[in-house]
C-alpha angles and dihedrals in degrees: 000000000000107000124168125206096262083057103261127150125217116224104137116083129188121187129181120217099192145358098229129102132186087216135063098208098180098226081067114024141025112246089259098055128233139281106268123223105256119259098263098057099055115078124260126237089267101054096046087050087042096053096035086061094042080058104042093047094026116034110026103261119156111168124045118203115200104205145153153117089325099328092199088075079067094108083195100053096109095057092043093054090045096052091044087060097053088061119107124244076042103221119212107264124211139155133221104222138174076208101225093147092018088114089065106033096038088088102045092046088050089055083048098065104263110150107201139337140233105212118188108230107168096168138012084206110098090209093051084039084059096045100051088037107035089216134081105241114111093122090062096050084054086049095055101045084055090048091050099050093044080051094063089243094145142222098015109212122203128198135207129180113194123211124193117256093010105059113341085124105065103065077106097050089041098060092038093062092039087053097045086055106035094247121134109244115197124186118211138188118256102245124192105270095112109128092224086062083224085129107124131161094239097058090042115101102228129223090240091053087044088051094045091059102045098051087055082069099029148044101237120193121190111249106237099274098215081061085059095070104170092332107131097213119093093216124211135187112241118223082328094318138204068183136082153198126198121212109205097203082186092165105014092040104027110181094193089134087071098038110140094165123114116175128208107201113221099259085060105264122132120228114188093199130027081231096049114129089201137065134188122216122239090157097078103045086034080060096030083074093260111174123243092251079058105048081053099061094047095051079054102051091045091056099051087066094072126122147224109264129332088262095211081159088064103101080218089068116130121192105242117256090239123079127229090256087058100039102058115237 
């Protein structure tokens, strides 16, 4: 298992299949993108596959997150999904999109065993669409949410991250349209993960403000919190439900005591935390020929490295190197 030294266990596994990304969403990239990491330093389809499985009959791991970047510019992810599926234990399988492709591959990944999808929908404004993303689709990103939920792909999680003086006013607008559909709309706090390092409190819209908004419009009611377990969302009923709404605290209310997540980056180094300054490196040994037994006990004692919270309230906080893009969410 991977066990840390505060007695966590570590079930929960994202791994990112690529740095790049087909938006340019301000709280993560400059307008004019990054620099990605050249081809031979991100994993291929086999190793991801090899060390995903390492980490599903070796190591504990239950659920597998296919992230980015944007993972549906993976042009292997079907196969990865599928071949993720066929392991045993089978872990749950999801993606973090921003679900640009998603209308036509909602479908195919389905078939391939993915179980459900987290799709980023900051706006339903096409303007304000244009002016997060730098790019118009916001009709694509729509398409892809409805694609996914006629897929089976459930249930479909969507994700907003308000940001004050862009679109701070539409929490209200946001949980109307997931309700409407069925889909799970959370809300989480920008962190400081933006390439640009342009992240500051002040500017962060805060759980207790979003919170503050929503129950104006709604009649919210707190979600029993032993049956939260390590799940990062506060969740709320919404009017009596059956419908919710999930509030991510990710620096006012860190849940770091409860963590169970462990991410491998695309070019095969584990982070323990999205804030970790350091990595440890599977890929070299994974390509100096390491046996399986081996890559397992570095994961662990990676692993064991991790530490009590992320600690963005020390004033001796630094913002990781990474970005988001490059870090897997």
């Amino acid at each position: 298992m991977l066990v840390d030294t505060f007695g966590r266990t570590a079930t929960d596994l994202r791994v990112s299949l690529t740095d790049r990304c087909n938006l340019r969403c301000s709280y993560c990239m400059p307008p004019e993108g990054l620099d990605w990491l050249p081809k031979p330093e991100l994993l291929t389809d086999d190793e991801v596959v090899r060390l995903v499985r390492v980490g599903v009959e070796r190591l504990g791991i239950t659920e597998v997150r296919y992230t980015g970047g944007e993972p549906l510019l993976r042009r292997g992810l079907a196969g990865i999904v599928r071949r993720t599926a066929e392991l045993r234990p089978r872990p749950q399988i999801s993606i973090t999109t921003n679900g640009i492709g998603l209308d036509r591959l909602a479908a195919p990944l389905a078939e391939a065993g993915l179980d459900r999808v987290n799709v980023s929908l900051d706006t339903l404004d096409p303007e304000v669409f244009r002016r997060l993303a730098h790019r118009d689709r916001l009709g694509d990103v729509l398409a892809g949410l409805a694609a996914a939920a006629a897929a089976g792909l459930a249930p479909v999680k969507v994700n907003a991250v308000l940001m004050r003086g862009v679109n701070d006013h539409e929490a209200v607008p946001l949980l109307r349209y997931c309700l409407d559909r069925g889909y799970r709309l959370r809300f989480i706090e920008q962190m400081p993960l933006d390439a640009q390092h342009g992240w500051t409190r002040a500017g962060m819209v805060t759980a207790d403000e979003i919170l503050a908004r929503l129950g104006e419009e709604f009649t919210l009611t707190p979600g029993d919190p032993a049956a939260r377990g390590s799940a990062p969302a506060e969740t709320y009923l919404v009017d009596g439900g059956p419908g919710t709404v999930g509030v991510i605290g990710s620096v006012t209310r860190p849940f770091c005591g409860a963590c169970d997540r462990v991410r491998l980056t695309a070019d095969g180094q584990v982070r323990n935390c999205l804030f970790a300054t350091e990595e440890s490196d599977l890929r070299t040994a994974l390509r100096g020929g390491a046996s399986d037994e081996e890559l397992a006990e570095r994961w662990r004692a990676a692993v064991r490295g991790k530490r009590a919270g992320h600690g963005i309230d020390d004033p001796s906080f630094l913002q990781p190197a990474r970005p988001m893009s490059a870090i897997g969410g």
